[in-house]
Structure formats: C-alpha cells, structure tokens
Amino acid sequence: MQKYTILDTEMVFDRYLTEAYQEINPDCHKTRIAARKLNMIALLDISIDDLGRISVGKLRSWTTEHQDEGAMLSAAFDDLRASADRTLVTYGGSAMDAKVMELAAMSHDLALPPQLVQAFGPRTVRPAHLDINAAMKGFGKTWHHLSEVLVRIGIPVALIRDKANPDLPFETGNWDLARQHCELDTLLTAIALIAWRRIQGDPCLRIPGAIFALIEGYLRQRPDAIAGPILKEEQASLLEKVFGLAAEAA
C-alpha cells in the first residue's frame, strides 16, 4: 500500500517584502519568490494498494480569511506531522510551495514537518516529498506545466482553463471560490501522480479507472463544488474508456 498526501498552496506578493527587497537591490525588477506570503493550503490523502485500487482519504484546507499566515501554517504542519507515514506530493513544489513554506516557517518560528525537512538537514527518515515535475524532468532541461500534462492525459480544458489565474480572495472577496480552486488543484495533482505511477510500470494501475475513482472520492466530500458538473461529465467519459478497455481484454 502506497500512501500519499497531495499538497497545494495559494500565495500572494506581500507589499512590504516586495518594497524591502527592491530597496536592497533597486536594479532587480523581477519580484522574488521570497516576497510571497501564503494565504491558502490544501491537502488530500490518497492510497494505492498492490492491485491498483484507489482510496481517497480526507480533503481539508486552511485559509487566512480568519487567521494570520502563522496560525494557518501551524495547523497545516500539525496535520502533516500526523500523516508522517505518507509521502507528500506536489507538482513543482520543490521550487515554489516548499520554498515559500520554509520561509514562512522561519517568519513564524515554526519547525517544519518531516516531509519538508531537506535531505541534507537532520532527517532521520526516508525522503518524503515527491515533486512530480522534478521527477519527470530528471536530468533534462524540459519542464512541463501541470496543465500541459493534464491536457495530454485528456482532462477537459474547461477544468483547467483558469488554473494559472485564480480569482484571488483579496480581489473578489470570495474566499470559498479561492478555496475550491486550491482544493481542486490537489485533485489535479493526484491525477498527474496516477499517470506518472502508471508509466513507471505499475502492473495493476490503469489511468482511466484511477481518475474516475479520484473524482468520485473528491465529489463525495465536495458534492456542491463549482467544478462538479465538469467532473461528472468527465466521469461519464472515463466510464466509456473503462468499459472499452474491459471489452478489449475480454
């Protein structure tokens, strides 16, 4: 049984940090990652057994709507410590999510959960963070955006059209919409994980059936999700593929 916790975050550029770094280095016109502050964190548990069966665990998220970055981060870290037997999964997280979370942890005097402790630090357990994007890149130079991978898998464009430009709550006042965007990204990352696991040679895992199971587990916890109609339509399409594969096998 392989157990995973999928992580996604949303963040914004902090005005003070941005202006402070520009004061230090006026010639740098590019806003640095270090100027970002977290305003949302989402986690989704999934498991894959030896027969390729998918189990979808708890989906949860935290925002800074009613608490500051430190309190939100502390709650998410406590959750990750309680899930230390699970491999943390991100897409591009080693270059973004993990880095900003490290800086935020320093800002708020928080110890990182074991999944985010770097390999060259005082780690006493196996490396527990899988960055799918880094794994796909390997020793090459080509990076794929998550949306590019999802399109190749066959995920509807309508589901990922606004992925790179979410409606931020400080712009719209709609924290629920922003939370749903972050939570949906954990599902999309889980789909990419399934596809990556399959191409590594998992003998029992099949992508269409696994994606159907992931969507089903997600919708059971978020039945009123804004993306629900698109996800249900995708499930119907996946069922046709599953039945087609079964007929070919017979």
CSV table of C-alpha atoms in Angstrom, one decimal:
chain,number,residue,atom,x,y,z
A,1,MET,CA,0.0,0.0,0.0
A,2,GLN,CA,1.4,3.3,-1.1
A,3,LYS,CA,0.0,6.3,0.9
A,4,TYR,CA,0.3,9.9,-0.3
A,5,THR,CA,-0.8,13.4,0.8
A,6,ILE,CA,-1.2,15.8,-2.0
A,7,LEU,CA,-0.3,19.5,-1.2
A,8,ASP,CA,-1.3,22.7,-3.0
A,9,THR,CA,-0.9,26.3,-1.8
A,10,GLU,CA,-2.0,29.7,-2.9
A,11,MET,CA,0.1,32.8,-2.2
A,12,VAL,CA,0.2,36.5,-2.9
A,13,PHE,CA,3.0,39.0,-3.1
A,14,ASP,CA,3.4,41.0,0.1
A,15,ARG,CA,3.8,44.7,-0.5
A,16,TYR,CA,6.2,45.3,2.4
A,17,LEU,CA,8.5,42.4,1.4
A,18,THR,CA,8.5,43.4,-2.3
A,19,GLU,CA,9.4,47.0,-1.4
A,20,ALA,CA,12.0,45.9,1.1
A,21,TYR,CA,13.8,43.7,-1.5
A,22,GLN,CA,13.6,46.5,-4.1
A,23,GLU,CA,15.2,48.9,-1.6
A,24,ILE,CA,18.1,46.4,-1.1
A,25,ASN,CA,18.5,45.7,-4.8
A,26,PRO,CA,17.0,48.5,-6.9
A,27,ASP,CA,18.4,47.0,-10.1
A,28,CYS,CA,16.3,43.9,-9.7
A,29,HIS,CA,13.0,44.5,-11.5
A,30,LYS,CA,11.7,40.9,-11.0
A,31,THR,CA,9.6,40.2,-8.0
A,32,ARG,CA,11.3,37.5,-6.0
A,33,ILE,CA,9.7,34.3,-4.6
A,34,ALA,CA,10.7,35.4,-1.2
A,35,ALA,CA,8.2,38.2,-1.4
A,36,ARG,CA,5.3,35.8,-1.4
A,37,LYS,CA,3.1,35.0,1.6
A,38,LEU,CA,0.8,32.1,1.9
A,39,ASN,CA,-2.9,32.6,2.1
A,40,MET,CA,-4.2,29.1,1.5
A,41,ILE,CA,-3.1,25.5,1.9
A,42,ALA,CA,-5.0,22.3,0.8
A,43,LEU,CA,-4.2,18.7,1.5
A,44,LEU,CA,-5.7,15.5,0.0
A,45,ASP,CA,-4.9,11.9,1.1
A,46,ILE,CA,-5.0,9.1,-1.4
A,47,SER,CA,-3.7,5.5,-1.2
A,48,ILE,CA,-3.0,2.9,-3.9
A,49,ASP,CA,-2.9,-0.8,-3.0
A,50,ASP,CA,-1.0,-3.6,-4.7
A,51,LEU,CA,-3.9,-4.3,-7.0
A,52,GLY,CA,-4.0,-0.7,-8.2
A,53,ARG,CA,-7.2,0.2,-6.3
A,54,ILE,CA,-7.5,3.8,-5.3
A,55,SER,CA,-8.7,5.0,-1.9
A,56,VAL,CA,-9.4,8.7,-1.5
A,57,GLY,CA,-9.0,10.0,2.1
A,58,LYS,CA,-9.7,13.3,3.7
A,59,LEU,CA,-9.7,16.6,1.8
A,60,ARG,CA,-9.0,19.6,4.0
A,61,SER,CA,-7.8,23.2,3.6
A,62,TRP,CA,-6.9,26.3,5.6
A,63,THR,CA,-7.0,30.0,4.7
A,64,THR,CA,-6.0,33.3,6.1
A,65,GLU,CA,-9.6,34.6,6.0
A,66,HIS,CA,-9.9,34.5,9.8
A,67,GLN,CA,-6.3,33.9,10.9
A,68,ASP,CA,-2.8,35.0,10.0
A,69,GLU,CA,-0.3,33.1,7.9
A,70,GLY,CA,1.5,31.7,11.0
A,71,ALA,CA,-1.7,30.2,12.6
A,72,MET,CA,-2.7,28.7,9.2
A,73,LEU,CA,0.7,27.2,8.7
A,74,SER,CA,0.9,25.8,12.2
A,75,ALA,CA,-2.4,24.0,11.7
A,76,ALA,CA,-1.3,22.5,8.3
A,77,PHE,CA,2.1,21.5,9.8
A,78,ASP,CA,0.4,19.7,12.7
A,79,ASP,CA,-1.8,17.8,10.2
A,80,LEU,CA,1.3,16.8,8.2
A,81,ARG,CA,3.1,15.5,11.3
A,82,ALA,CA,0.0,13.4,12.0
A,83,SER,CA,0.4,12.0,8.4
A,84,ALA,CA,4.2,11.4,8.6
A,85,ASP,CA,3.8,7.9,7.2
A,86,ARG,CA,2.5,9.4,3.9
A,87,THR,CA,4.7,10.7,1.1
A,88,LEU,CA,4.0,14.4,0.4
A,89,VAL,CA,3.3,15.0,-3.3
A,90,THR,CA,3.5,18.3,-5.1
A,91,TYR,CA,3.8,19.4,-8.7
A,92,GLY,CA,6.7,21.9,-8.9
A,93,GLY,CA,6.6,22.2,-5.1
A,94,SER,CA,10.3,21.8,-4.6
A,95,ALA,CA,10.8,25.1,-6.5
A,96,MET,CA,7.8,27.0,-5.1
A,97,ASP,CA,5.5,25.7,-2.4
A,98,ALA,CA,8.2,24.1,-0.2
A,99,LYS,CA,10.5,27.2,-0.6
A,100,VAL,CA,7.8,29.6,0.5
A,101,MET,CA,6.7,27.3,3.3
A,102,GLU,CA,10.2,27.2,4.6
A,103,LEU,CA,10.5,31.0,4.6
A,104,ALA,CA,7.1,31.3,6.2
A,105,ALA,CA,8.1,28.8,8.9
A,106,MET,CA,11.2,31.0,9.6
A,107,SER,CA,9.0,34.1,9.9
A,108,HIS,CA,6.7,32.4,12.4
A,109,ASP,CA,9.3,30.4,14.4
A,110,LEU,CA,7.8,27.0,13.3
A,111,ALA,CA,9.5,23.7,12.9
A,112,LEU,CA,8.9,22.0,9.5
A,113,PRO,CA,7.0,18.7,9.4
A,114,PRO,CA,9.2,15.7,8.4
A,115,GLN,CA,8.0,15.7,4.8
A,116,LEU,CA,9.5,19.2,4.2
A,117,VAL,CA,12.8,18.8,6.0
A,118,GLN,CA,15.6,18.9,3.4
A,119,ALA,CA,17.6,15.7,2.8
A,120,PHE,CA,20.8,17.5,3.9
A,121,GLY,CA,19.2,18.6,7.2
A,122,PRO,CA,18.7,16.5,10.3
A,123,ARG,CA,16.4,14.0,8.6
A,124,THR,CA,16.1,10.6,10.2
A,125,VAL,CA,13.5,9.0,7.9
A,126,ARG,CA,13.3,8.3,4.2
A,127,PRO,CA,12.9,11.3,1.8
A,128,ALA,CA,9.2,12.0,2.0
A,129,HIS,CA,8.5,14.7,-0.6
A,130,LEU,CA,7.8,13.7,-4.2
A,131,ASP,CA,7.8,16.6,-6.7
A,132,ILE,CA,6.2,15.0,-9.8
A,133,ASN,CA,7.6,17.8,-12.1
A,134,ALA,CA,11.1,17.3,-10.9
A,135,ALA,CA,10.7,13.5,-11.3
A,136,MET,CA,9.6,13.9,-14.9
A,137,LYS,CA,12.3,16.4,-15.6
A,138,GLY,CA,15.1,14.1,-14.4
A,139,PHE,CA,18.4,15.2,-15.7
A,140,GLY,CA,17.0,17.0,-18.7
A,141,LYS,CA,16.1,20.7,-19.1
A,142,THR,CA,12.5,20.4,-20.1
A,143,TRP,CA,9.8,21.4,-17.6
A,144,HIS,CA,6.1,20.8,-18.2
A,145,HIS,CA,3.4,22.8,-16.6
A,146,LEU,CA,0.8,20.7,-14.8
A,147,SER,CA,-1.9,21.9,-17.2
A,148,GLU,CA,0.2,20.6,-20.1
A,149,VAL,CA,0.4,17.1,-18.5
A,150,LEU,CA,-3.4,17.1,-17.8
A,151,VAL,CA,-4.3,18.1,-21.3
A,152,ARG,CA,-2.1,15.2,-22.6
A,153,ILE,CA,-3.9,12.8,-20.2
A,154,GLY,CA,-7.3,14.0,-21.6
A,155,ILE,CA,-8.6,16.2,-18.8
A,156,PRO,CA,-11.1,18.8,-20.2
A,157,VAL,CA,-9.6,22.2,-20.9
A,158,ALA,CA,-12.7,23.7,-19.2
A,159,LEU,CA,-11.5,22.2,-15.9
A,160,ILE,CA,-8.0,23.8,-16.0
A,161,ARG,CA,-8.6,27.0,-18.1
A,162,ASP,CA,-8.3,29.3,-15.1
A,163,LYS,CA,-5.7,27.2,-13.2
A,164,ALA,CA,-2.9,29.8,-13.7
A,165,ASN,CA,-5.1,32.8,-12.9
A,166,PRO,CA,-7.3,32.0,-9.9
A,167,ASP,CA,-9.8,34.6,-8.6
A,168,LEU,CA,-7.9,35.8,-5.5
A,169,PRO,CA,-10.0,36.5,-2.4
A,170,PHE,CA,-8.5,39.9,-1.8
A,171,GLU,CA,-9.6,40.9,-5.2
A,172,THR,CA,-13.1,39.3,-5.2
A,173,GLY,CA,-13.9,38.8,-1.6
A,174,ASN,CA,-14.9,35.3,-2.4
A,175,TRP,CA,-12.9,33.0,-0.2
A,176,ASP,CA,-15.0,30.0,-0.9
A,177,LEU,CA,-14.2,30.2,-4.6
A,178,ALA,CA,-10.5,30.6,-3.9
A,179,ARG,CA,-10.6,27.6,-1.5
A,180,GLN,CA,-12.2,25.5,-4.1
A,181,HIS,CA,-9.5,26.4,-6.6
A,182,CYS,CA,-6.8,25.3,-4.2
A,183,GLU,CA,-8.6,22.1,-3.3
A,184,LEU,CA,-9.3,21.3,-7.0
A,185,ASP,CA,-5.5,21.6,-7.6
A,186,THR,CA,-4.9,18.7,-5.2
A,187,LEU,CA,-7.2,16.5,-7.2
A,188,LEU,CA,-5.5,17.6,-10.5
A,189,THR,CA,-2.1,16.8,-8.9
A,190,ALA,CA,-3.3,13.4,-7.8
A,191,ILE,CA,-4.4,12.7,-11.4
A,192,ALA,CA,-0.9,13.6,-12.6
A,193,LEU,CA,0.6,11.3,-9.8
A,194,ILE,CA,-1.5,8.4,-11.0
A,195,ALA,CA,-0.4,8.9,-14.6
A,196,TRP,CA,3.3,9.1,-13.5
A,197,ARG,CA,2.9,6.0,-11.4
A,198,ARG,CA,1.4,4.1,-14.4
A,199,ILE,CA,4.2,5.0,-16.8
A,200,GLN,CA,6.8,3.8,-14.2
A,201,GLY,CA,5.5,0.3,-14.8
A,202,ASP,CA,2.9,-0.2,-12.1
A,203,PRO,CA,1.4,-3.5,-13.4
A,204,CYS,CA,-2.1,-3.1,-12.0
A,205,LEU,CA,-2.8,0.6,-12.2
A,206,ARG,CA,-4.8,1.9,-15.2
A,207,ILE,CA,-5.2,5.6,-15.7
A,208,PRO,CA,-8.9,5.9,-16.7
A,209,GLY,CA,-10.3,3.9,-13.9
A,210,ALA,CA,-8.0,5.5,-11.3
A,211,ILE,CA,-9.0,9.0,-12.4
A,212,PHE,CA,-12.7,8.0,-12.1
A,213,ALA,CA,-12.1,6.8,-8.5
A,214,LEU,CA,-10.2,10.1,-7.6
A,215,ILE,CA,-13.0,12.2,-9.0
A,216,GLU,CA,-15.6,10.1,-7.1
A,217,GLY,CA,-13.8,10.5,-3.8
A,218,TYR,CA,-13.4,14.2,-4.4
A,219,LEU,CA,-17.1,14.8,-5.2
A,220,ARG,CA,-18.2,12.8,-2.2
A,221,GLN,CA,-16.5,15.3,0.0
A,222,ARG,CA,-17.3,18.4,-2.1
A,223,PRO,CA,-20.7,17.5,-3.7
A,224,ASP,CA,-21.5,21.2,-4.4
A,225,ALA,CA,-18.2,22.0,-5.9
A,226,ILE,CA,-18.4,24.6,-8.7
A,227,ALA,CA,-16.4,22.2,-10.9
A,228,GLY,CA,-18.8,19.4,-10.1
A,229,PRO,CA,-20.7,19.4,-13.5
A,230,ILE,CA,-17.5,19.2,-15.5
A,231,LEU,CA,-16.1,16.5,-13.2
A,232,LYS,CA,-19.3,14.4,-13.5
A,233,GLU,CA,-19.2,14.8,-17.3
A,234,GLU,CA,-15.6,13.6,-17.3
A,235,GLN,CA,-16.6,10.6,-15.2
A,236,ALA,CA,-19.1,9.6,-17.8
A,237,SER,CA,-16.4,9.8,-20.5
A,238,LEU,CA,-14.0,7.8,-18.3
A,239,LEU,CA,-16.6,5.0,-17.9
A,240,GLU,CA,-16.8,4.6,-21.6
A,241,LYS,CA,-13.0,4.2,-21.7
A,242,VAL,CA,-13.0,1.7,-18.8
A,243,PHE,CA,-15.7,-0.4,-20.5
A,244,GLY,CA,-13.9,-0.2,-23.8
A,245,LEU,CA,-10.7,-1.5,-22.2
A,246,ALA,CA,-12.6,-4.3,-20.5
A,247,ALA,CA,-14.1,-5.3,-23.8
A,248,GLU,CA,-10.7,-5.4,-25.4
A,249,ALA,CA,-9.3,-7.5,-22.6
A,250,ALA,CA,-12.2,-10.0,-22.9
